[in-house]
CSV table of C-alpha atoms in Angstrom, one decimal:
chain,number,residue,atom,x,y,z
A,29,ASN,CA,26.9,-11.7,-8.5
A,30,HIS,CA,24.0,-12.5,-6.1
A,31,ILE,CA,26.4,-15.9,-5.1
A,32,LEU,CA,29.4,-13.5,-4.1
A,33,LYS,CA,26.9,-11.0,-2.1
A,34,ASN,CA,25.1,-13.9,-0.1
A,35,ASN,CA,28.7,-14.9,1.6
A,36,GLN,CA,29.5,-14.0,4.9
A,37,PHE,CA,32.3,-11.6,4.2
A,38,TYR,CA,29.9,-9.6,1.9
A,39,LEU,CA,27.0,-9.4,4.6
A,40,LEU,CA,29.5,-8.4,7.2
A,41,PHE,CA,30.9,-5.7,5.2
A,42,HIS,CA,27.4,-4.5,4.1
A,43,HIS,CA,26.4,-4.2,7.6
A,44,ASN,CA,29.2,-2.4,8.6
A,45,ARG,CA,28.2,0.3,6.4
A,46,TYR,CA,25.2,0.9,8.3
A,47,LYS,CA,27.3,1.9,11.3
A,48,LYS,CA,28.7,4.6,9.4
A,49,ILE,CA,25.0,5.7,7.8
A,50,ILE,CA,24.0,5.9,11.4
A,51,ASN,CA,26.7,8.1,12.4
A,52,LYS,CA,25.9,10.3,9.6
A,53,LEU,CA,22.1,10.6,10.5
A,54,LYS,CA,22.9,11.4,14.1
A,55,ILE,CA,24.1,14.8,13.0
A,56,LYS,CA,21.4,15.4,10.3
A,57,LYS,CA,18.5,17.6,11.1
A,58,LYS,CA,16.0,16.4,8.9
A,59,ILE,CA,15.6,12.6,8.1
A,60,SER,CA,13.8,11.7,4.7
A,61,VAL,CA,11.9,8.5,4.6
A,62,LEU,CA,10.8,6.7,1.9
A,63,PHE,CA,8.2,4.0,1.5
A,64,LEU,CA,8.0,1.8,-1.4
A,65,THR,CA,4.3,0.1,-1.9
A,66,ASN,CA,2.9,-2.0,-4.7
A,67,HIS,CA,-1.1,-1.7,-3.9
A,68,ILE,CA,-3.2,-0.3,-1.5
A,69,SER,CA,-4.3,-3.6,0.0
A,70,GLN,CA,-0.8,-4.2,0.9
A,71,TRP,CA,-0.2,-1.0,2.4
A,72,LYS,CA,0.6,-1.7,6.1
A,73,TYR,CA,2.8,1.4,7.1
A,74,GLN,CA,-0.2,3.9,7.9
A,75,SER,CA,0.2,3.9,11.9
A,76,LEU,CA,4.1,4.5,11.3
A,77,ILE,CA,3.2,7.8,8.7
A,78,THR,CA,0.9,9.0,11.6
A,79,LEU,CA,4.0,9.2,14.1
A,80,LEU,CA,6.4,10.6,11.6
A,81,GLN,CA,3.7,13.2,10.6
A,82,ASN,CA,3.8,14.3,14.4
A,83,ASN,CA,7.7,14.8,14.5
A,84,ASP,CA,9.5,17.5,12.9
A,85,ARG,CA,12.6,15.8,12.1
A,86,TYR,CA,11.0,13.4,9.8
A,87,ASN,CA,9.4,13.9,6.1
A,88,PHE,CA,8.3,11.1,4.1
A,89,ASN,CA,7.2,10.1,0.7
A,90,VAL,CA,5.0,7.1,-0.6
A,91,ALA,CA,6.1,5.6,-4.2
A,92,LEU,CA,4.1,2.9,-6.3
A,93,LEU,CA,6.5,0.4,-7.4
A,94,PRO,CA,5.8,-1.4,-10.9
A,95,GLU,CA,4.4,-5.0,-10.2
A,96,ASP,CA,6.4,-7.8,-11.1
A,97,ASN,CA,3.9,-10.6,-11.2
A,98,TYR,CA,0.8,-9.3,-12.6
A,99,ASN,CA,1.2,-8.0,-16.0
A,100,GLN,CA,-1.2,-4.9,-15.4
A,101,ASP,CA,-0.3,-1.6,-17.2
A,102,TYR,CA,1.2,0.6,-14.8
A,103,ASN,CA,-0.7,3.8,-15.5
A,104,SER,CA,-4.0,2.4,-14.6
A,105,VAL,CA,-2.7,0.6,-11.3
A,106,TYR,CA,-1.2,4.0,-10.3
A,107,GLN,CA,-4.3,5.9,-11.0
A,108,PHE,CA,-6.5,3.6,-9.0
A,109,ASN,CA,-3.9,3.7,-6.0
A,110,LYS,CA,-3.4,7.6,-6.3
A,111,ILE,CA,-7.2,7.9,-5.6
A,112,GLU,CA,-6.9,5.4,-2.8
A,113,PHE,CA,-4.0,7.1,-1.2
A,114,LYS,CA,-5.5,10.5,-1.3
A,115,LYS,CA,-8.0,9.4,1.2
A,116,LEU,CA,-5.5,8.7,3.6
A,117,ASN,CA,-4.3,12.2,2.8
A,118,ILE,CA,-1.0,10.9,1.2
A,119,ASP,CA,0.0,12.3,-2.3
A,120,LEU,CA,1.4,9.0,-3.9
A,121,ILE,CA,4.5,9.5,-6.1
A,122,SER,CA,4.2,7.7,-9.5
A,123,SER,CA,7.6,5.8,-10.3
A,124,PHE,CA,7.3,6.2,-13.9
A,125,ASN,CA,7.6,9.8,-15.6
A,126,PHE,CA,4.6,9.8,-18.0
A,127,GLU,CA,5.7,12.9,-20.0
A,128,LYS,CA,9.5,11.6,-20.4
A,129,LYS,CA,8.3,7.8,-20.6
A,130,THR,CA,11.1,7.0,-18.4
A,131,TRP,CA,11.2,5.0,-14.8
A,132,ILE,CA,12.4,7.4,-12.3
A,133,ASP,CA,15.3,7.1,-10.0
A,134,LEU,CA,13.7,7.5,-6.6
A,135,LYS,CA,16.9,7.6,-4.9
A,136,LYS,CA,18.3,10.6,-6.8
A,137,ASP,CA,15.1,12.5,-6.7
A,138,TYR,CA,14.0,12.1,-3.3
A,139,LYS,CA,17.2,11.6,-1.4
A,140,PRO,CA,16.0,9.3,1.1
A,141,ASP,CA,18.1,8.3,4.5
A,142,ILE,CA,15.7,5.6,5.4
A,143,VAL,CA,13.6,3.1,3.0
A,144,PHE,CA,10.7,0.9,3.9
A,145,PHE,CA,10.1,-1.8,1.5
A,146,SER,CA,6.9,-3.7,1.4
A,147,ARG,CA,8.1,-6.8,-0.3
A,148,ALA,CA,11.5,-8.1,-1.4
A,149,VAL,CA,12.6,-6.2,-4.3
A,150,ILE,CA,16.0,-7.5,-5.3
A,151,LYS,CA,16.1,-8.2,-9.2
A,152,ASN,CA,14.2,-5.1,-10.4
A,153,LYS,CA,15.4,-4.0,-13.6
A,154,PHE,CA,15.0,-0.3,-12.8
A,155,TYR,CA,16.1,1.7,-9.8
A,156,TYR,CA,14.0,-0.2,-7.1
A,157,SER,CA,16.3,-3.1,-5.9
A,158,ILE,CA,17.7,-3.1,-2.5
A,159,PHE,CA,21.1,-2.6,-4.0
A,160,ASN,CA,19.9,0.6,-5.2
A,161,PHE,CA,19.5,2.3,-2.0
A,162,ASN,CA,22.9,1.4,-0.6
A,163,ASN,CA,23.6,4.5,1.2
A,164,CYS,CA,20.2,4.4,3.1
A,165,LEU,CA,19.0,2.5,6.1
A,166,THR,CA,16.7,0.0,4.6
A,167,CYS,CA,13.7,-1.6,6.7
A,168,TYR,CA,11.3,-4.0,5.9
A,169,VAL,CA,7.5,-4.7,7.3
A,170,PRO,CA,6.1,-7.6,5.4
A,171,TYR,CA,3.0,-6.6,3.8
A,172,SER,CA,1.2,-9.8,5.1
A,173,LEU,CA,1.4,-11.6,8.5
A,174,PHE,CA,2.6,-14.7,6.7
A,175,ILE,CA,1.3,-18.2,7.9
A,176,ASP,CA,2.0,-20.2,5.0
A,177,ASN,CA,4.6,-22.5,4.7
A,178,ASN,CA,7.4,-20.4,2.8
A,179,ASP,CA,9.7,-19.8,5.4
A,180,LYS,CA,12.9,-19.1,3.6
A,181,LEU,CA,11.2,-17.1,0.8
A,182,GLN,CA,9.4,-14.9,3.4
A,183,CYS,CA,12.1,-13.9,5.8
A,184,ALA,CA,15.6,-15.6,4.8
A,185,THR,CA,16.6,-14.5,1.2
A,186,LEU,CA,19.6,-12.3,0.4
A,187,PHE,CA,17.1,-9.5,0.3
A,188,HIS,CA,16.4,-10.2,4.0
A,189,LYS,CA,19.7,-10.4,4.9
A,190,LEU,CA,20.9,-7.4,3.5
A,191,LEU,CA,18.5,-5.2,5.2
A,192,TRP,CA,19.1,-2.9,7.9
A,193,LYS,CA,16.1,-4.0,10.0
A,194,GLN,CA,13.4,-6.4,9.7
A,195,PHE,CA,10.5,-5.5,11.9
A,196,LEU,CA,8.5,-9.0,12.4
A,197,PRO,CA,5.6,-9.7,14.6
A,198,PHE,CA,6.0,-12.6,17.0
A,199,ASN,CA,9.0,-14.7,18.5
A,200,ASP,CA,8.1,-17.6,16.4
A,201,ASN,CA,9.1,-15.5,13.1
A,202,LEU,CA,12.5,-14.9,14.7
A,203,ASN,CA,12.8,-18.7,15.5
A,204,ILE,CA,11.7,-19.4,11.9
A,205,ALA,CA,14.5,-16.9,10.5
A,206,LYS,CA,17.2,-18.4,12.7
A,207,LYS,CA,17.0,-21.9,11.0
A,208,TYR,CA,18.3,-20.1,7.8
A,209,TYR,CA,20.8,-17.5,9.2
A,210,ASN,CA,22.1,-15.5,12.3
A,211,SER,CA,19.1,-13.2,11.9
A,212,ASN,CA,20.9,-10.2,13.8
A,213,ASN,CA,18.9,-7.9,11.7
A,214,ILE,CA,15.2,-8.9,13.2
A,215,MET,CA,13.4,-7.0,15.7
A,216,ILE,CA,10.3,-8.4,17.0
A,217,THR,CA,7.5,-5.4,17.2
A,218,ASP,CA,4.2,-7.3,16.8
A,219,TYR,CA,2.4,-6.6,13.4
A,220,LEU,CA,2.4,-3.2,12.2
A,221,GLY,CA,-0.8,-3.9,9.9
A,222,CYS,CA,-2.5,-4.7,13.2
A,223,ASP,CA,-2.0,-1.7,14.7
A,224,LEU,CA,-5.4,-0.1,13.5
A,225,PHE,CA,-7.2,-2.9,15.1
A,226,LYS,CA,-6.2,-1.5,18.6
A,227,ASN,CA,-7.2,1.7,17.9
A,228,THR,CA,-10.6,1.3,16.3
A,229,LYS,CA,-12.1,4.7,15.9
A,230,ASN,CA,-12.9,7.1,12.8
A,231,VAL,CA,-14.6,4.5,10.6
A,232,ASN,CA,-16.4,5.4,7.5
A,233,SER,CA,-19.2,3.0,6.6
A,234,VAL,CA,-19.6,1.5,3.1
A,235,TRP,CA,-22.2,-1.3,4.0
A,236,LYS,CA,-25.7,-0.8,2.6
A,237,ASN,CA,-27.9,-1.6,5.7
A,238,LYS,CA,-26.6,-0.3,8.8
A,239,ASP,CA,-28.7,-2.6,10.9
A,240,PHE,CA,-28.1,-6.0,9.4
A,241,THR,CA,-25.2,-8.3,10.7
A,242,LYS,CA,-22.2,-7.7,8.3
A,243,ILE,CA,-20.0,-10.5,7.3
A,244,LEU,CA,-17.0,-10.4,4.8
A,245,TRP,CA,-16.2,-13.2,2.5
A,246,ALA,CA,-12.4,-12.9,1.5
A,247,PRO,CA,-11.3,-15.5,-1.4
A,248,HIS,CA,-7.8,-16.2,-2.3
A,249,HIS,CA,-6.4,-16.0,-5.8
A,250,THR,CA,-4.6,-19.4,-5.9
A,251,ILE,CA,-7.2,-21.1,-8.4
A,252,ASP,CA,-4.9,-22.4,-10.7
A,253,ASP,CA,-4.2,-25.8,-8.8
A,254,PHE,CA,-6.3,-27.5,-6.5
A,255,ASP,CA,-3.7,-29.8,-4.8
A,256,LYS,CA,-0.6,-27.7,-4.7
A,257,LYS,CA,1.1,-26.7,-1.8
A,258,ASN,CA,0.1,-23.2,-0.4
A,259,PHE,CA,-2.9,-23.1,-3.2
A,260,PHE,CA,-5.6,-22.5,-0.4
A,261,SER,CA,-8.4,-20.8,-2.9
A,262,THR,CA,-11.8,-22.5,-2.5
A,263,PHE,CA,-13.4,-19.8,-4.9
A,264,LEU,CA,-14.6,-22.3,-7.7
A,265,ILE,CA,-16.3,-24.5,-5.3
A,266,PHE,CA,-17.9,-21.7,-3.2
A,267,SER,CA,-18.8,-19.0,-5.8
A,268,GLN,CA,-22.3,-20.0,-6.6
A,269,LYS,CA,-23.2,-21.2,-3.2
A,270,MET,CA,-22.1,-17.8,-1.6
A,271,ILE,CA,-24.5,-15.9,-4.0
A,272,ASN,CA,-27.1,-18.4,-2.7
A,273,LEU,CA,-26.3,-17.7,1.0
A,274,THR,CA,-26.7,-13.9,0.3
A,275,ILE,CA,-30.0,-14.6,-1.2
A,276,LYS,CA,-31.3,-16.5,1.8
A,277,TYR,CA,-30.2,-14.0,4.2
A,278,LYS,CA,-31.3,-10.7,2.1
A,279,ASN,CA,-33.4,-9.3,5.0
A,280,ASN,CA,-30.9,-9.5,7.9
A,281,ILE,CA,-27.3,-9.8,6.6
A,282,ASP,CA,-25.0,-7.5,4.4
A,283,PHE,CA,-22.2,-9.7,2.8
A,284,CYS,CA,-19.2,-8.1,1.3
A,285,PHE,CA,-17.1,-9.7,-1.3
A,286,LYS,CA,-13.5,-8.8,-0.8
A,287,PRO,CA,-11.5,-10.7,-3.0
A,288,HIS,CA,-7.7,-11.0,-3.5
A,289,PRO,CA,-6.4,-8.4,-6.0
A,290,GLY,CA,-4.9,-11.0,-7.9
A,291,LEU,CA,-8.1,-13.3,-8.2
A,292,LYS,CA,-9.8,-10.9,-11.0
A,293,ASP,CA,-7.1,-11.4,-13.7
A,294,LYS,CA,-6.9,-15.4,-12.9
A,295,LEU,CA,-10.7,-15.5,-13.8
A,296,TYR,CA,-10.5,-13.7,-16.9
A,297,LEU,CA,-7.7,-16.4,-18.1
A,298,HIS,CA,-9.8,-19.4,-16.7
A,299,LYS,CA,-11.5,-21.6,-19.1
A,300,ASP,CA,-14.7,-21.7,-17.2
A,301,TRP,CA,-14.8,-18.1,-16.6
A,302,GLY,CA,-13.5,-15.5,-18.9
A,303,VAL,CA,-14.1,-11.9,-18.8
A,304,LYS,CA,-18.0,-11.5,-19.3
A,305,LYS,CA,-18.7,-14.0,-16.8
A,306,THR,CA,-16.2,-12.7,-14.2
A,307,ASN,CA,-17.5,-9.0,-14.7
A,308,GLU,CA,-21.1,-10.0,-14.2
A,309,TYR,CA,-20.0,-11.9,-11.0
A,310,TYR,CA,-18.3,-9.0,-9.7
A,311,ASN,CA,-21.1,-6.7,-10.6
A,312,PHE,CA,-23.8,-9.0,-8.8
A,313,TRP,CA,-21.9,-8.1,-5.4
A,314,LYS,CA,-21.6,-4.6,-6.4
A,315,ASP,CA,-25.4,-4.0,-7.1
A,316,ASN,CA,-27.4,-6.3,-4.9
A,317,SER,CA,-29.5,-4.9,-2.1
A,318,ASN,CA,-27.5,-6.8,0.7
A,319,THR,CA,-24.2,-7.0,-1.0
A,320,ILE,CA,-21.0,-4.9,-1.5
A,321,LEU,CA,-18.0,-5.3,-3.6
A,322,SER,CA,-14.6,-4.0,-2.1
A,323,GLU,CA,-11.5,-4.0,-3.9
A,324,SER,CA,-9.4,-1.3,-1.9
A,325,ASN,CA,-8.1,-1.9,1.5
A,326,TYR,CA,-9.9,-4.0,4.1
A,327,GLN,CA,-8.8,-2.4,7.5
A,328,ASN,CA,-12.1,-0.6,8.0
A,329,LEU,CA,-14.2,-3.6,6.8
A,330,PHE,CA,-12.7,-5.8,9.6
A,331,ILE,CA,-13.4,-3.2,12.2
A,332,GLU,CA,-17.0,-2.8,11.1
A,333,SER,CA,-17.7,-6.5,10.1
A,334,ASP,CA,-19.5,-9.0,12.4
A,335,GLY,CA,-17.6,-12.0,11.1
A,336,LEU,CA,-15.0,-13.4,8.4
A,337,ILE,CA,-15.6,-16.0,6.0
A,338,LEU,CA,-11.9,-16.8,4.2
A,339,ASP,CA,-9.3,-18.8,2.7
A,340,SER,CA,-6.7,-16.5,2.5
A,341,VAL,CA,-3.9,-17.1,4.9
A,342,SER,CA,-2.9,-13.6,5.7
A,343,PHE,CA,-6.2,-12.7,7.1
A,344,ALA,CA,-6.4,-15.6,9.2
A,345,ALA,CA,-3.7,-14.2,11.5
A,346,GLU,CA,-4.7,-10.8,11.2
A,347,TYR,CA,-8.6,-11.1,12.1
A,348,LEU,CA,-7.4,-12.8,15.2
A,349,TYR,CA,-6.8,-9.4,16.6
A,350,LEU,CA,-10.3,-8.4,16.3
A,351,ASN,CA,-11.8,-10.7,18.7
A,352,LYS,CA,-14.8,-11.6,16.3
A,353,PRO,CA,-15.8,-15.1,14.9
A,354,TYR,CA,-14.2,-16.2,11.6
A,355,CYS,CA,-14.4,-19.4,9.7
A,356,PHE,CA,-11.8,-20.8,7.1
A,357,LEU,CA,-13.1,-22.6,4.2
A,358,THR,CA,-11.3,-25.8,3.4
A,359,LYS,CA,-10.9,-28.2,0.7
A,360,LYS,CA,-11.5,-32.0,0.8
A,361,ASN,CA,-8.2,-33.8,0.9
A,362,PHE,CA,-5.9,-30.7,0.9
A,363,ASN,CA,-2.8,-31.3,3.3
A,364,TYR,CA,-3.1,-28.1,5.2
A,365,ASP,CA,-0.3,-29.0,7.6
A,366,LEU,CA,2.1,-29.4,4.6
A,367,SER,CA,1.1,-25.5,3.6
A,368,LEU,CA,1.1,-23.9,6.7
A,369,ASN,CA,4.0,-22.5,8.9
A,370,VAL,CA,4.2,-22.8,12.8
A,371,ILE,CA,2.1,-19.8,13.5
A,372,GLY,CA,-0.4,-21.0,10.8
A,373,LYS,CA,-0.8,-24.2,12.6
A,374,LYS,CA,-1.4,-22.9,15.9
A,375,ILE,CA,-4.1,-20.6,14.5
A,376,PHE,CA,-5.5,-23.4,12.2
A,377,GLU,CA,-6.1,-25.7,15.1
A,378,ILE,CA,-8.4,-23.3,17.0
A,379,ILE,CA,-10.5,-21.3,14.3
A,380,ASP,CA,-13.7,-22.6,12.7
A,381,LYS,CA,-13.3,-24.5,9.6
A,382,ALA,CA,-16.0,-25.5,6.9
A,383,ASN,CA,-15.9,-27.8,4.1
A,384,ASP,CA,-19.2,-27.1,2.4
A,385,ILE,CA,-21.9,-24.8,2.5
A,386,ASP,CA,-24.0,-26.3,5.3
A,387,GLU,CA,-21.2,-26.4,7.7
A,388,LEU,CA,-20.6,-22.6,6.6
A,389,ASP,CA,-24.3,-22.0,7.4
A,390,ASN,CA,-24.1,-23.7,10.5
A,391,PHE,CA,-21.5,-21.3,11.6
A,392,ILE,CA,-23.2,-18.1,10.5
A,393,THR,CA,-26.0,-19.3,12.7
A,394,ASN,CA,-24.4,-20.6,15.8
A,395,SER,CA,-21.3,-18.3,15.8
A,396,ILE,CA,-22.0,-15.0,14.2
A,397,LEU,CA,-25.7,-14.7,14.8
A,398,LYS,CA,-25.9,-16.2,18.3
A,399,ASN,CA,-22.3,-14.6,19.2
A,400,ASP,CA,-20.0,-17.6,20.5
A,401,GLN,CA,-17.8,-16.2,23.2
A,402,SER,CA,-16.0,-19.5,24.3
A,403,LYS,CA,-14.3,-19.5,20.5
A,404,ILE,CA,-13.5,-15.4,20.9
A,405,ASP,CA,-11.8,-16.3,24.5
A,406,GLU,CA,-9.9,-19.2,22.6
A,407,GLN,CA,-8.4,-16.7,20.1
A,408,LYS,CA,-7.6,-14.1,22.6
A,409,LYS,CA,-5.4,-16.8,24.5
A,410,LEU,CA,-3.7,-17.5,21.3
A,411,LEU,CA,-3.1,-13.9,20.3
A,412,SER,CA,-1.4,-13.3,23.9
A,413,HIS,CA,0.6,-16.3,23.4
A,414,LEU,CA,1.8,-15.5,20.0
A,415,ASN,CA,2.5,-11.6,21.1
A,416,ILE,CA,4.4,-12.5,24.3
A,417,ALA,CA,7.4,-10.4,23.2
A,418,ASN,CA,5.0,-7.3,23.4
A,419,LYS,CA,4.2,-7.2,26.9
A,420,ASN,CA,2.6,-3.9,27.1
A,421,ASN,CA,0.5,-4.6,23.9
A,422,ALA,CA,2.1,-1.4,22.5
A,423,GLN,CA,1.5,-0.5,19.1
A,424,ALA,CA,4.0,-2.0,16.7
A,425,SER,CA,4.4,1.6,15.0
A,426,GLN,CA,5.5,2.9,18.5
A,427,ASN,CA,8.0,0.0,18.9
A,428,ILE,CA,9.4,0.7,15.3
A,429,PHE,CA,9.5,4.5,15.6
A,430,ASP,CA,11.0,4.5,19.2
A,431,PHE,CA,13.7,2.2,17.8
A,432,ILE,CA,14.7,4.1,14.8
A,433,ASP,CA,14.4,7.4,16.5
A,434,LYS,CA,16.8,6.5,19.5
A,435,THR,CA,19.4,4.8,17.0
A,436,ILE,CA,19.6,8.0,14.9
A,437,SER,CA,19.6,10.4,17.7
A,438,ASN,CA,22.6,11.7,19.6
């Protein structure tokens, strides 16, 4: 079935259908927009929501999809996310009817004209595949600014080809996609998830010591395999050493542990960790005088931080927008060239890297505490180069909204 749908004739037929949908929407008074999300930490549509709220023609809903890859119980994930979305004044819709014990047909119940996906959904066994929304304009902004080497999977699968529009960050993203298909449905807009960093107001602080230097540590979940391509995590190497570092700096630095949402479950199953050790580790960060644990969205933490320690590739691109020092934790004998895409290689070349705790401590002293401006200037220059298509440095949300609004207005 999918082989048939991947051929040129079907794709042409499919994209012609969008023209008919646009003509219908041009005469429609109210436009209904549906956003599909999997987790608050992957929620990148907030700045676009703000623009929709300010325009009477649009109403929107946000629904939480079931996770395919982490076997968590939907109810607990929904309850957690519902609280987080409430902080953004969004009433998160459950895609599961808890009374009837059935999955909800969102298309039937909410009748969206435009649907925004946060990740590729093509084989979902319920009502959430792109094929279920065939009478809507389907849009996609990736939940992460991808820099790992997974080009086809990230922008050129059947899901991506079927979309009405992919709104991607940089010209490099377009060139990547063009290697696989005509890419006529791609528009370069800058990265929506980084709009917030261009407009850094209204931040509620979660740090414990207001006057301390504030450093984030964001380890990735890929602990399963040391050598495998795209398995960047250094958590198992640095976990205890990071605790020692927080103790060393207990009088002048606040540290925030910001693990990938998938890390905890993998540690629960790990032969050297398990549930008890993992929970104790997470609690250390929650309870100590100069440490915090963050398991919700990270944008405000980025804005408030003075520096970032990471091995998560999506953060490597997003933190570039903040003009602050950051350091990538590396593994010895790991082939980074093989695991990064063209954008990733450009970023990796210029940012600070540390292979052990002494190099990391050195980075904290020289780059964060002493504020190394030359490295920041290099980062700014790279971002301007990547973002050359967005000449006026407009917000991505404005670029996306203006395009959609113009397309469906008479």
